Coordinates of C-alpha atoms in Angstrom, one line a residue:
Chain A
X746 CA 28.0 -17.8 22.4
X747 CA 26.9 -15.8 19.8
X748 CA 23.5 -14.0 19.1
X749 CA 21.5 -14.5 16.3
X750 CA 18.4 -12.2 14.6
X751 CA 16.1 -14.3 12.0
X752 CA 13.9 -11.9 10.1
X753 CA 11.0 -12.7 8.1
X754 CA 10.0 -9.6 6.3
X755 CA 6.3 -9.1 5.5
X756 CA 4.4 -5.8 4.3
X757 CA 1.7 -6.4 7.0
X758 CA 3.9 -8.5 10.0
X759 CA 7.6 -8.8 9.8
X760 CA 8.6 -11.7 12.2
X761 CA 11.7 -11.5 14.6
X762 CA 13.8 -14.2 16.0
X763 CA 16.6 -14.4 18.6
X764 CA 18.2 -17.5 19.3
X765 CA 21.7 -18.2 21.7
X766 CA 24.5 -20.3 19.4
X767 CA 26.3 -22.0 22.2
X768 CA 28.4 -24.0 20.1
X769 CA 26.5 -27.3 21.1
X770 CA 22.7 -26.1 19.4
X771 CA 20.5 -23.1 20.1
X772 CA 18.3 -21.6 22.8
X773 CA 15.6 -19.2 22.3
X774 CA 15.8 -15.9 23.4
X775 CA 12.7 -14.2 22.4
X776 CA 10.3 -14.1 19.1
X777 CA 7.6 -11.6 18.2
X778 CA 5.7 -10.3 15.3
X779 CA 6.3 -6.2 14.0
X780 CA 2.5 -5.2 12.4
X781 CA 2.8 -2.6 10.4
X782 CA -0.7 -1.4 11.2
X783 CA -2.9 0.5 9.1
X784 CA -1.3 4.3 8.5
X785 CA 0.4 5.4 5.8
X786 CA 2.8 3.8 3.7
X787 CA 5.8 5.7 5.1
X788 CA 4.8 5.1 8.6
X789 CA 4.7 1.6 7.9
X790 CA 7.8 1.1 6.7
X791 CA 8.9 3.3 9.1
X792 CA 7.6 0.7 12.4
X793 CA 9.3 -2.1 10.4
X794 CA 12.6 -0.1 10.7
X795 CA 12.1 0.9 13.9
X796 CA 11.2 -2.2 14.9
X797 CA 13.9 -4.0 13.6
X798 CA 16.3 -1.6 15.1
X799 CA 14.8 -1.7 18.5
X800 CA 15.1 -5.7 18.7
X801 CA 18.7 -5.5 17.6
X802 CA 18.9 -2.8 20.4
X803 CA 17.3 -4.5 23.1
X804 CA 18.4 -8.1 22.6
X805 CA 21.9 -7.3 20.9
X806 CA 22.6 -9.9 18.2
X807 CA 25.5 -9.2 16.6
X808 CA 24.1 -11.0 12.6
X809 CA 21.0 -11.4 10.8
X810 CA 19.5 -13.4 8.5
X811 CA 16.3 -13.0 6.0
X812 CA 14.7 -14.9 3.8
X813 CA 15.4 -14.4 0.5
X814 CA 12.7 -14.6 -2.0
X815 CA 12.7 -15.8 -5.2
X816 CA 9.4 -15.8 -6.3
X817 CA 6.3 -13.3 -5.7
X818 CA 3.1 -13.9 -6.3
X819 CA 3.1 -11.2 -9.1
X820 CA 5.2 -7.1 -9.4
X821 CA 3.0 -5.7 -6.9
X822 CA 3.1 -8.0 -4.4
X823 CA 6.8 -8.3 -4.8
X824 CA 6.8 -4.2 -4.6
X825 CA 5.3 -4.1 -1.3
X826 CA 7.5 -7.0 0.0
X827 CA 10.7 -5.2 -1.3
X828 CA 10.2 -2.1 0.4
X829 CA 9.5 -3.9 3.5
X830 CA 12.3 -5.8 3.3
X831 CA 14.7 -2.6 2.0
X832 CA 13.6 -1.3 5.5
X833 CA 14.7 -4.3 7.4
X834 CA 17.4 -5.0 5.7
X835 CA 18.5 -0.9 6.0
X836 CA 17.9 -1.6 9.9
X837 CA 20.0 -4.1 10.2
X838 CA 23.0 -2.5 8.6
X839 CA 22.7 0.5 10.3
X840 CA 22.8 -0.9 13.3
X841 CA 26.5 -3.0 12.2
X842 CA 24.9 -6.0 11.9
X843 CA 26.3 -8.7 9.3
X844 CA 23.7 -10.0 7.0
X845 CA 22.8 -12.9 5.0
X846 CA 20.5 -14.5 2.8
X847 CA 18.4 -17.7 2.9
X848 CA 15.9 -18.8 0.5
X849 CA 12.8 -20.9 1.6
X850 CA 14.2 -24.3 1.1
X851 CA 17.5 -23.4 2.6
X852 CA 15.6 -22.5 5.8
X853 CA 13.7 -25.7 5.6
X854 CA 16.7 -28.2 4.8
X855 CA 18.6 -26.4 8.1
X856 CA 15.6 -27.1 10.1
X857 CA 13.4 -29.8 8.8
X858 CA 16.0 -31.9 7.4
X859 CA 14.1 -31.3 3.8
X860 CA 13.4 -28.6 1.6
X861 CA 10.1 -29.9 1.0
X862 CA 9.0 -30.0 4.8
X863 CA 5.5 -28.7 5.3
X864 CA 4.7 -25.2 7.5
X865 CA 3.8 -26.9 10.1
X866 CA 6.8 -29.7 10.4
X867 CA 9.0 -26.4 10.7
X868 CA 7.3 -25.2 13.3
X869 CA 7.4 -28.5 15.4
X870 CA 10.9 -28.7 14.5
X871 CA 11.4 -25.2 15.7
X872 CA 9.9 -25.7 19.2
X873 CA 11.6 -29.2 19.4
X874 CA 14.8 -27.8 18.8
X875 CA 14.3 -24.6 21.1
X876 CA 12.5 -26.6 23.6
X877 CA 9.6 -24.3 23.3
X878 CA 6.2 -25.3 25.1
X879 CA 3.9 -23.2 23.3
X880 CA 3.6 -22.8 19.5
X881 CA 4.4 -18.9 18.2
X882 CA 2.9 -16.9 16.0
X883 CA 3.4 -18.3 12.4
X884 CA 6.1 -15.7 11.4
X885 CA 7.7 -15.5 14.6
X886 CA 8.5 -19.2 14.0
X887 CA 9.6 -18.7 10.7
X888 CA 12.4 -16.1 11.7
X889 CA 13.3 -18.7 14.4
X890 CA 13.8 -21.1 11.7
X891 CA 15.6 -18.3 9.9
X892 CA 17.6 -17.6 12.9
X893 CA 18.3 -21.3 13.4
X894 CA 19.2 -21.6 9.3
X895 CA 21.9 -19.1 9.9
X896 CA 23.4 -20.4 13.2
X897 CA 23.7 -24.1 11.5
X898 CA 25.5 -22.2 8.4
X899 CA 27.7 -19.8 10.3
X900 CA 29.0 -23.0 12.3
X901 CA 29.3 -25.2 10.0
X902 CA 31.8 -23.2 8.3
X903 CA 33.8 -21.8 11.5
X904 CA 36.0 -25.6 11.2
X905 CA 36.9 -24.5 7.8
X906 CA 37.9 -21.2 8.5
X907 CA 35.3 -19.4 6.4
X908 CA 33.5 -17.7 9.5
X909 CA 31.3 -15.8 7.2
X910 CA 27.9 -16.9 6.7
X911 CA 27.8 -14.4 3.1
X912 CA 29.9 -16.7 1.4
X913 CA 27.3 -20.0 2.3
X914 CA 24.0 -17.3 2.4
X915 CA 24.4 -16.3 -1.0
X916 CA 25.9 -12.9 -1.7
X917 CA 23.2 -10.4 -1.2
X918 CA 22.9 -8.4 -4.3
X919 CA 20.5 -6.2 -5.5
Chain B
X701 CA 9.6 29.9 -0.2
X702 CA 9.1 25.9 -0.2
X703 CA 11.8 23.9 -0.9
X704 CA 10.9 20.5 -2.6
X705 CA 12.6 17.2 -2.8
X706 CA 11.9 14.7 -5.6
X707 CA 13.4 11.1 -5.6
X708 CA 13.3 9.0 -8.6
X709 CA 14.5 5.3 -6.4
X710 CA 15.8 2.6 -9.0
X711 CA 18.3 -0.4 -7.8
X712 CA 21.3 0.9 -9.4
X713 CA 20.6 4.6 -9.4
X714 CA 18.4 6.8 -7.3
X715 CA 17.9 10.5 -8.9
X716 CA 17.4 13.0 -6.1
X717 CA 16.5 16.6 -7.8
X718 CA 15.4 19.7 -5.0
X719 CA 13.5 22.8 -6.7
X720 CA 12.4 26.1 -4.9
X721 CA 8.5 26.9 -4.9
X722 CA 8.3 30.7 -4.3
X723 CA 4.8 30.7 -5.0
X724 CA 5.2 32.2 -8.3
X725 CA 6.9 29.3 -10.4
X726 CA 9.6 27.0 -8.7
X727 CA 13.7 27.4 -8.9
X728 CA 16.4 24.9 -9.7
X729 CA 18.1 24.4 -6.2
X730 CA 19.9 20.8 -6.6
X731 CA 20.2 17.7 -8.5
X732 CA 21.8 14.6 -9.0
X733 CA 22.0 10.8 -8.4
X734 CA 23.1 8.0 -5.6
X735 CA 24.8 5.3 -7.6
X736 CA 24.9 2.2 -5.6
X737 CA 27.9 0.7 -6.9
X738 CA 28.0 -3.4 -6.5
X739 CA 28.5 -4.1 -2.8
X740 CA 26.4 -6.5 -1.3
X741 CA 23.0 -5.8 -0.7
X742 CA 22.7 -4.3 2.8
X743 CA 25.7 -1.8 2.0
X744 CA 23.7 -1.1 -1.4
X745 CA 20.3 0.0 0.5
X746 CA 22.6 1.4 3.2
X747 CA 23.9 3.8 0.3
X748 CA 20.6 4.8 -1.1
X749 CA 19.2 5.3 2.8
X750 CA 22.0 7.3 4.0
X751 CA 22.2 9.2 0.2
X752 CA 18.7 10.4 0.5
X753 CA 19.5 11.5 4.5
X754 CA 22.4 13.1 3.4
X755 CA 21.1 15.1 0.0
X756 CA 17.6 16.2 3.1
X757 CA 20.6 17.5 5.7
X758 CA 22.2 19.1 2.9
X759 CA 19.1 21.1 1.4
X760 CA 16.9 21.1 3.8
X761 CA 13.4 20.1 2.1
X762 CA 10.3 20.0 4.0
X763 CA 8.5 17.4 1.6
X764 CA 9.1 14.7 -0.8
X765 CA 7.6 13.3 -3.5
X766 CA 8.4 10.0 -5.0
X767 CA 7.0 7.7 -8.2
X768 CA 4.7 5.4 -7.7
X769 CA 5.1 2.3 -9.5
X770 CA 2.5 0.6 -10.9
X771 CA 4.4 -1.9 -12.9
X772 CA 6.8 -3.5 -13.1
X773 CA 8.9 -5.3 -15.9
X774 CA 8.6 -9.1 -13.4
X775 CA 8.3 -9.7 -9.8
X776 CA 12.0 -9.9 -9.9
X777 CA 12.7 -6.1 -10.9
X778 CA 9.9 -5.0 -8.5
X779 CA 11.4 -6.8 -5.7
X780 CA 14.8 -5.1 -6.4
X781 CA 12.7 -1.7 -7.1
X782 CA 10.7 -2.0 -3.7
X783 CA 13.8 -2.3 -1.9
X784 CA 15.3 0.7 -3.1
X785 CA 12.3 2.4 -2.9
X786 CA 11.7 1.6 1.0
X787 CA 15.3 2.2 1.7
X788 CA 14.4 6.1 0.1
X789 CA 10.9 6.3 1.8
X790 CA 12.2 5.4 5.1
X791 CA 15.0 7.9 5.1
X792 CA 12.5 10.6 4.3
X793 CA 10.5 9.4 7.2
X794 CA 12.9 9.3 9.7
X795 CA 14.3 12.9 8.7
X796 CA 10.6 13.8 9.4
X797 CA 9.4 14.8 5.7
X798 CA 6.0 14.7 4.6
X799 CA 5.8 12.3 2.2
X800 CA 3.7 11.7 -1.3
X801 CA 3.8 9.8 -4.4
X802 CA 2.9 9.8 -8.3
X803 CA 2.6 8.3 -10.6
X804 CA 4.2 8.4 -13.7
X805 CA 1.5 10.0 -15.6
X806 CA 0.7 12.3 -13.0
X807 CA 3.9 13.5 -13.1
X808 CA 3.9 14.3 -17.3
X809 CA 0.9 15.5 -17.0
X810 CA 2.4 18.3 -14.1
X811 CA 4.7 19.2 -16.3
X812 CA 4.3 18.3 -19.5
X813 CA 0.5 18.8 -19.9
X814 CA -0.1 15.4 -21.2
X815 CA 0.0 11.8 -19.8
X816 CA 1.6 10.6 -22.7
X817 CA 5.3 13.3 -22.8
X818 CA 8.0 10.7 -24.1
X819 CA 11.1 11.0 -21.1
X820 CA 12.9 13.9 -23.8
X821 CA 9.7 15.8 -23.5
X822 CA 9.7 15.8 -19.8
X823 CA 13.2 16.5 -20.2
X824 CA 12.6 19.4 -22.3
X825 CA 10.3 21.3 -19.4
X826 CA 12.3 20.2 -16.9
X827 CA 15.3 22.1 -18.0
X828 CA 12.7 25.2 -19.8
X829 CA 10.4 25.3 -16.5
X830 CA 14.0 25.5 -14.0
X831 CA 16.0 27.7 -16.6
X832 CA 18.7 24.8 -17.1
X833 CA 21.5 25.5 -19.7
X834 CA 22.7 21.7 -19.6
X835 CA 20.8 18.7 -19.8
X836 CA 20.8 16.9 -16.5
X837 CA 21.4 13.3 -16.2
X838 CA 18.2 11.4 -16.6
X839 CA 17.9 9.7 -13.0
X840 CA 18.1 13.7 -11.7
X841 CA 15.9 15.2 -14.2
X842 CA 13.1 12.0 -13.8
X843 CA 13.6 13.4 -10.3
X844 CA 13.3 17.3 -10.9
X845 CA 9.9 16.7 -12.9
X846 CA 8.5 14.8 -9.7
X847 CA 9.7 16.9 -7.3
X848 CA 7.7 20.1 -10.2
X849 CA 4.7 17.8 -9.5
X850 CA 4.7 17.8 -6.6
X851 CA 5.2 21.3 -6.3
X852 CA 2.6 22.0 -8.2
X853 CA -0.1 19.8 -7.0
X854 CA 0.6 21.1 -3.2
X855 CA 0.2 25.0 -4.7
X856 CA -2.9 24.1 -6.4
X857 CA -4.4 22.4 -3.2
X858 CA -3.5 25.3 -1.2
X859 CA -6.5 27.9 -2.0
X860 CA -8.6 25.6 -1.4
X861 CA -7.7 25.0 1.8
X862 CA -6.0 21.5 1.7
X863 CA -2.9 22.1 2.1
X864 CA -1.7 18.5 2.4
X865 CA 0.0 16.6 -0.9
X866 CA -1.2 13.2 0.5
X867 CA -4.7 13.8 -0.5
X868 CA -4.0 14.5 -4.4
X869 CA -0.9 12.5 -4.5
X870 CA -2.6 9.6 -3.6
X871 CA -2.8 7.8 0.5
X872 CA 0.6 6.2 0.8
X873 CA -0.4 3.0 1.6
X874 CA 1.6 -0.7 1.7

């Protein structure tokens, strides 16, 4: 039983994502959306660090993963999106959490069986695979799918004695 | 008697450089850099977050100043870049420092007199304007000359009565 944070960084809405690893699939603990409102940019990065910390706080997963992008629309989109995800990612591992990377199509192989699945076929697949009755916000699903991404890697690579889900994620660098 | 912190962020190294305003001119108090090394990512941001904490419990500077980046070499570098920087700009928030940013003209023009100072020019009034015998490594003096702009753009806004960086220094937004 182990709990797992999916985070989907954003500079306007970072999406969370709990799920339970039971060892035979995954439940859904809780999802949600962080805006970042409309203040300044300090205090915007400042609720996405918060934020992060207080979901890690309240629901206690004990690893994380984000998406990893490789591609921005252009330097100043990727800015904003880096110092989003610089305060996630500083959330996280101040709070002890382990961390790993996914990109896009990693997240939608785990999930969708392809990494050419569609938006909207991940989100099915993430409510048919967390039993969920209602559809969630857009990035609330895609930290679920996150979430879920790094539960199938982590286990899949407990049997071979490599419970570490950097060495599958990708070595975060910077 | 203001004391001033300027932070040049970068993915390798962040230059942190703290000067005196006593109202009449400002004085050399600190300088130096965070070197992130090459741990993962998380312990890399974790480094530059609890660097910038650490060199703001040390000194004790009320505000901050930081470059503004307009461009970037690729989306690549100013993913990397934004990272760093939101790592540096959250640790300022959370130790509860006003916060502004400059660009890097502004800043030659604050201490150089002219938008176009090559980095040896800035250099040059750095170390004339803060009485420096030796040249300080470049990360630290980039960050001395921001933290002088800032300096001086706050003094000049104060007889007017607008005593606030944020409105010169541009509205930090994301």
């Amino acid at each position: 039983m182990t709990l797992i944070l999916g985070i989907d960084p954003g500079s306007r809405i970072t999406g969370y994502g709990v799920v339970r690893d039971t060892g035979r699939g995954c439940e859904y603990v809780a999802s949600g959306c962080i805006r970042t409102g409309s203040g300044l940019l300090h205090e915007r990065l400042q609720i996405v660090y918060r934020g992060v910390r207080e979901v890690i706080q309240t629901y206690g997963p004990v690893t994380m993963g984000i998406e990893k992008v490789f591609m921005a629309r252009n330097a100043d989109s990727a800015l904003k999106l880096g110092q989003a995800r610089g305060a996630a990612i500083v959330a996280g591992a101040e709070e002890g959490l382990e961390i790993a990377e996914y990109t896009a199509t990693q997240v939608k192989q785990a999930v969708a069986g392809t990494g050419g699945a569609t938006k909207d076929q991940v989100m099915m697949m993430v409510m048919h695979l967390l039993k969920l009755t209602q559809k969630p916000q857009i990035d609330a699903s895609d930290a679920l799918a996150i979430a879920l991404c790094h539960a199938h890697t982590r286990s899949s690579l407990i049997p071979h004695g490599l419970n570490t889900a950097r060495s599958r994620g990708g070595r975060l660098r910077l």
